[in-house]
Tab-separated table of C-alpha atoms and ligand atoms in Angstrom:
chain	number	residue	atom	x	y	z
A	1	UNK	CA	-24.283	-10.730	-2.256
A	2	UNK	CA	-22.853	-8.022	-4.652
A	3	UNK	CA	-19.552	-8.658	-6.366
A	4	UNK	CA	-17.880	-5.914	-4.386
A	5	UNK	CA	-18.851	-7.907	-1.128
A	6	UNK	CA	-16.442	-10.591	-2.262
A	7	UNK	CA	-13.361	-8.352	-2.862
A	8	UNK	CA	-10.392	-8.810	-0.595
A	9	UNK	CA	-9.014	-5.386	0.109
A	10	UNK	CA	-5.929	-4.601	2.182
A	11	UNK	CA	-4.775	-1.099	3.023
A	12	UNK	CA	-1.372	-0.214	4.357
A	13	UNK	CA	-1.103	2.884	6.507
A	14	UNK	CA	2.547	3.961	6.417
A	15	UNK	CA	2.335	7.101	8.538
A	16	UNK	CA	3.088	7.201	12.348
A	17	UNK	CA	0.826	10.141	12.810
A	18	UNK	CA	-2.672	9.362	14.203
A	19	UNK	CA	-5.247	11.449	12.551
A	20	UNK	CA	-2.405	12.823	10.331
A	21	UNK	CA	-2.793	13.672	6.701
A	22	UNK	CA	-2.380	10.116	5.203
A	23	UNK	CA	-4.515	8.632	7.989
A	24	UNK	CA	-7.449	11.079	7.001
A	25	UNK	CA	-7.035	10.418	3.344
A	26	UNK	CA	-7.029	6.656	3.777
A	27	UNK	CA	-10.023	6.883	5.938
A	28	UNK	CA	-11.926	8.774	3.228
A	29	UNK	CA	-10.790	6.115	0.662
A	30	UNK	CA	-12.145	3.385	2.904
A	31	UNK	CA	-15.438	5.200	3.264
A	32	UNK	CA	-15.693	5.297	-0.536
A	33	UNK	CA	-15.042	1.525	-0.505
A	34	UNK	CA	-17.446	0.626	2.305
A	35	UNK	CA	-20.241	2.762	0.635
A	36	UNK	CA	-19.633	0.400	-2.449
A	37	UNK	CA	-20.363	-2.593	-0.342
A	38	UNK	CA	-16.918	-3.828	0.255
A	39	UNK	CA	-14.785	-3.898	3.390
A	40	UNK	CA	-11.173	-3.303	4.025
A	41	UNK	CA	-8.510	-4.805	6.321
A	42	UNK	CA	-6.289	-1.969	7.424
A	43	UNK	CA	-2.683	-2.535	8.688
A	44	UNK	CA	-1.061	0.219	10.573
A	45	UNK	CA	2.540	-0.505	9.622
A	46	UNK	CA	3.825	1.661	12.543
A	47	UNK	CA	2.255	-0.698	14.952
A	48	UNK	CA	3.635	-3.812	13.387
A	49	UNK	CA	6.794	-5.716	14.301
A	50	UNK	CA	8.628	-5.956	11.038
A	51	UNK	CA	12.315	-6.673	10.745
A	52	UNK	CA	14.063	-5.055	7.675
A	53	UNK	CA	15.074	-7.560	4.862
A	54	UNK	CA	18.369	-9.247	5.778
A	55	UNK	CA	19.190	-10.124	2.203
A	56	UNK	CA	19.914	-13.647	3.550
A	57	UNK	CA	18.866	-15.394	0.431
A	58	UNK	CA	16.426	-17.611	2.303
A	59	UNK	CA	13.496	-16.862	0.071
A	60	UNK	CA	15.474	-17.665	-3.298
A	61	UNK	CA	14.781	-21.346	-3.525
A	62	UNK	CA	11.250	-21.329	-1.947
A	63	UNK	CA	9.832	-17.756	-2.506
A	64	UNK	CA	9.177	-17.891	1.147
A	65	UNK	CA	10.678	-15.441	3.796
A	66	UNK	CA	12.399	-17.253	6.650
A	67	UNK	CA	11.939	-14.422	9.212
A	68	UNK	CA	9.104	-15.027	11.638
A	69	UNK	CA	7.417	-11.737	12.489
A	70	UNK	CA	4.316	-9.745	11.589
A	71	UNK	CA	5.101	-10.065	7.895
A	72	UNK	CA	3.822	-13.657	8.110
A	73	UNK	CA	0.324	-12.371	8.404
A	74	UNK	CA	0.931	-9.632	5.851
A	75	UNK	CA	2.235	-12.207	3.257
A	76	UNK	CA	-1.059	-13.978	3.436
A	77	UNK	CA	-3.043	-10.685	3.077
A	78	UNK	CA	-1.077	-9.714	0.046
A	79	UNK	CA	-1.410	-13.103	-1.525
A	80	UNK	CA	-5.184	-13.067	-1.111
A	81	UNK	CA	-5.792	-9.467	-1.963
A	82	UNK	CA	-7.774	-8.285	-5.011
A	83	UNK	CA	-7.103	-4.679	-4.157
A	84	UNK	CA	-3.927	-3.184	-2.393
A	85	UNK	CA	-3.781	0.260	-1.072
A	86	UNK	CA	-0.503	1.789	-0.105
A	87	UNK	CA	-0.840	5.143	1.872
A	88	UNK	CA	2.414	6.865	2.892
A	89	UNK	CA	3.624	10.241	3.741
A	90	UNK	CA	6.684	11.468	1.837
A	91	UNK	CA	9.808	11.331	4.066
A	92	UNK	CA	13.006	12.472	2.783
A	93	UNK	CA	11.814	12.463	-0.809
A	94	UNK	CA	10.404	8.881	-0.737
A	95	UNK	CA	8.003	6.622	1.118
A	96	UNK	CA	8.138	6.459	4.808
A	97	UNK	CA	10.406	3.876	6.534
A	98	UNK	CA	7.372	1.931	7.853
A	99	UNK	CA	6.173	1.477	4.344
A	100	UNK	CA	9.581	0.711	2.870
A	101	UNK	CA	10.484	-1.943	5.385
A	102	UNK	CA	7.139	-3.851	4.464
A	103	UNK	CA	8.054	-3.318	0.666
A	104	UNK	CA	11.626	-4.668	1.052
A	105	UNK	CA	10.367	-7.757	2.785
A	106	UNK	CA	8.326	-8.439	-0.444
A	107	UNK	CA	11.569	-9.703	-1.838
A	108	UNK	CA	10.217	-13.163	-1.313
A	109	UNK	CA	7.402	-12.388	-3.730
A	110	UNK	CA	10.047	-11.123	-6.144
A	111	UNK	CA	11.791	-14.361	-6.005
A	112	UNK	CA	8.569	-16.230	-6.443
A	113	UNK	CA	7.657	-14.293	-9.500
A	114	UNK	CA	10.923	-13.698	-11.218
A	115	UNK	CA	13.274	-16.551	-10.183
A	116	UNK	CA	10.679	-19.309	-9.646
A	117	UNK	CA	8.447	-17.983	-12.452
A	118	UNK	CA	5.334	-18.272	-10.235
A	119	UNK	CA	3.648	-14.788	-10.247
A	120	UNK	CA	0.770	-14.364	-7.863
A	121	UNK	CA	-2.484	-15.250	-9.784
A	122	UNK	CA	-4.875	-12.506	-10.816
A	123	UNK	CA	-7.841	-14.196	-9.012
A	124	UNK	CA	-11.562	-13.644	-9.992
A	125	UNK	CA	-11.374	-9.723	-10.010
A	126	UNK	CA	-7.961	-9.043	-11.198
A	127	UNK	CA	-5.394	-7.329	-8.850
A	128	UNK	CA	-5.509	-3.547	-8.707
A	129	UNK	CA	-3.815	-0.949	-6.525
A	130	UNK	CA	-4.035	2.528	-5.184
A	131	UNK	CA	-0.982	4.596	-4.058
A	132	UNK	CA	-1.686	7.575	-1.736
A	133	UNK	CA	1.000	9.995	-0.849
A	134	UNK	CA	1.121	13.370	0.890
A	135	UNK	CA	4.131	15.687	1.328
A	136	UNK	CA	4.694	18.844	3.178
A	137	UNK	CA	6.937	20.396	0.709
A	138	UNK	CA	6.159	21.487	-2.848
A	139	UNK	CA	8.842	19.442	-4.428
A	140	UNK	CA	7.804	16.860	-7.036
A	141	UNK	CA	10.732	14.581	-6.379
A	142	UNK	CA	9.295	13.073	-3.471
A	143	UNK	CA	6.191	11.962	-5.458
A	144	UNK	CA	8.531	10.788	-8.222
A	145	UNK	CA	10.790	8.560	-6.049
A	146	UNK	CA	7.756	7.342	-3.923
A	147	UNK	CA	5.865	6.475	-7.078
A	148	UNK	CA	8.901	4.458	-8.526
A	149	UNK	CA	9.357	2.451	-5.425
A	150	UNK	CA	5.529	1.755	-5.069
A	151	UNK	CA	5.335	0.801	-8.741
A	152	UNK	CA	8.019	-1.827	-8.200
A	153	UNK	CA	6.195	-3.043	-5.231
A	154	UNK	CA	2.815	-3.266	-6.994
A	155	UNK	CA	4.371	-5.078	-10.083
A	156	UNK	CA	6.151	-7.535	-7.894
A	157	UNK	CA	3.043	-8.703	-6.177
A	158	UNK	CA	1.163	-8.909	-9.552
A	159	UNK	CA	-0.735	-5.647	-9.250
A	160	UNK	CA	-0.373	-4.639	-12.832
A	161	UNK	CA	-2.512	-1.377	-12.715
A	162	UNK	CA	-2.671	1.148	-9.936
A	163	UNK	CA	-4.066	4.714	-9.435
A	164	UNK	CA	-2.093	7.423	-7.776
A	165	UNK	CA	-3.278	10.170	-5.596
A	166	UNK	CA	-0.657	12.654	-4.369
A	167	UNK	CA	-0.814	15.885	-2.506
A	168	UNK	CA	2.039	18.362	-1.849
A	169	UNK	CA	2.439	21.346	0.401
A	170	UNK	CA	0.324	19.691	3.111
A	171	UNK	CA	2.387	19.609	6.211
A	172	UNK	CA	0.601	20.289	9.635
A	173	UNK	CA	-1.222	17.318	11.104
A	174	UNK	CA	-4.691	17.096	9.765
A	175	UNK	CA	-4.191	20.119	7.377
A	176	UNK	CA	-5.349	17.874	4.403
A	177	UNK	CA	-8.934	18.496	5.834
A	178	UNK	CA	-8.649	22.057	4.601
A	179	UNK	CA	-7.658	21.088	1.089
A	180	UNK	CA	-10.419	21.936	-1.428
A	181	UNK	CA	-10.471	18.614	-3.193
A	182	UNK	CA	-8.365	15.957	-1.374
A	183	UNK	CA	-10.880	14.184	0.700
A	184	UNK	CA	-13.398	14.115	-2.087
A	185	UNK	CA	-10.597	12.724	-4.461
A	186	UNK	CA	-9.748	10.045	-1.899
A	187	UNK	CA	-13.387	9.030	-1.427
A	188	UNK	CA	-13.905	8.747	-5.269
A	189	UNK	CA	-10.618	6.810	-5.597
A	190	UNK	CA	-12.025	4.330	-3.050
A	191	UNK	CA	-15.212	3.862	-4.975
A	192	UNK	CA	-13.272	3.387	-8.235
A	193	UNK	CA	-11.090	0.835	-6.578
A	194	UNK	CA	-14.039	-1.186	-5.380
A	195	UNK	CA	-15.737	-1.255	-8.765
A	196	UNK	CA	-15.789	-4.663	-10.178
B	1	FMN	C1	11.097	12.617	8.738
B	1	FMN	C2	10.421	13.496	7.852
B	1	FMN	C3	10.697	13.698	6.608
B	1	FMN	C4	10.115	14.474	5.773
B	1	FMN	N1	10.515	14.610	4.520
B	1	FMN	C5	9.678	15.270	3.503
B	1	FMN	C6	10.135	15.282	2.179
B	1	FMN	O1	11.234	14.928	1.787
B	1	FMN	N2	9.315	16.000	1.215
B	1	FMN	C7	8.165	16.512	1.661
B	1	FMN	O2	7.313	16.927	0.828
B	1	FMN	N3	7.692	16.545	2.908
B	1	FMN	C8	8.454	15.835	3.831
B	1	FMN	N4	8.060	15.676	5.162
B	1	FMN	C9	6.715	16.326	5.601
B	1	FMN	C10	5.616	15.271	5.639
B	1	FMN	O3	5.469	14.764	4.343
B	1	FMN	C11	4.267	15.965	5.854
B	1	FMN	O4	4.313	16.646	7.135
B	1	FMN	C12	3.136	15.153	5.778
B	1	FMN	O5	1.962	15.879	5.799
B	1	FMN	C13	3.109	14.030	6.827
B	1	FMN	O6	1.939	13.210	6.713
B	1	FMN	P1	1.290	12.525	7.772
B	1	FMN	O7	0.419	13.533	8.595
B	1	FMN	O8	0.320	11.543	7.220
B	1	FMN	O9	2.252	11.765	8.686
B	1	FMN	C14	8.824	15.137	6.135
B	1	FMN	C15	8.411	14.810	7.396
B	1	FMN	C16	9.195	14.085	8.380
B	1	FMN	C17	8.653	13.840	9.717
């Protein structure tokens, strides 16, 4: 068994568009990871039942969210992950709502790390991340805002280093396939992420 075989990798797809630009980029990233000998659990956030954070304070004493929905499984996936991929289109200058709802529910990890002083452990391979974003406009602000939110998420779940891949001016469904370098970049990012 190679070391890459043992990596726990979870990927969050934050676009509602099947075969859309984020989906295609993520698939190439996963191809790169799988060619490295590792496998990926992909979570299509648009298909999950996730209630937005209620700011109820239920996680403050325990670090555990009290809402019972699909986040229960996702909390376990994040807890166990050695590598986390966040892939989102840019919607209104930031990450998609599908992505942001999941991130907000990670407030329980925030409490666990910063209030209870119990950060998620680094595990055998360290915890690393990859952020993939694609926007239809050519305005950098979407990438800047999305990056800030994603960084806060990653650090909260003890992912202390992450790579960023972003593409702007890609709007039509599947248009990323016509980009001169994007899919190759995504594949390479996958290989890099699986390197141990
Ligand atoms: C609700 C909505 C809001 C959007 N807002 C932005 C935006 O603020 N900036 C931008 O660059 N593109 C914006 N777009 C365009 C998408 O980012 C673009 O179409 C992208 O390629 C979609 O990726 P997907 O195919 O993976 O869903 C928006 C699209 C939608 C549907």
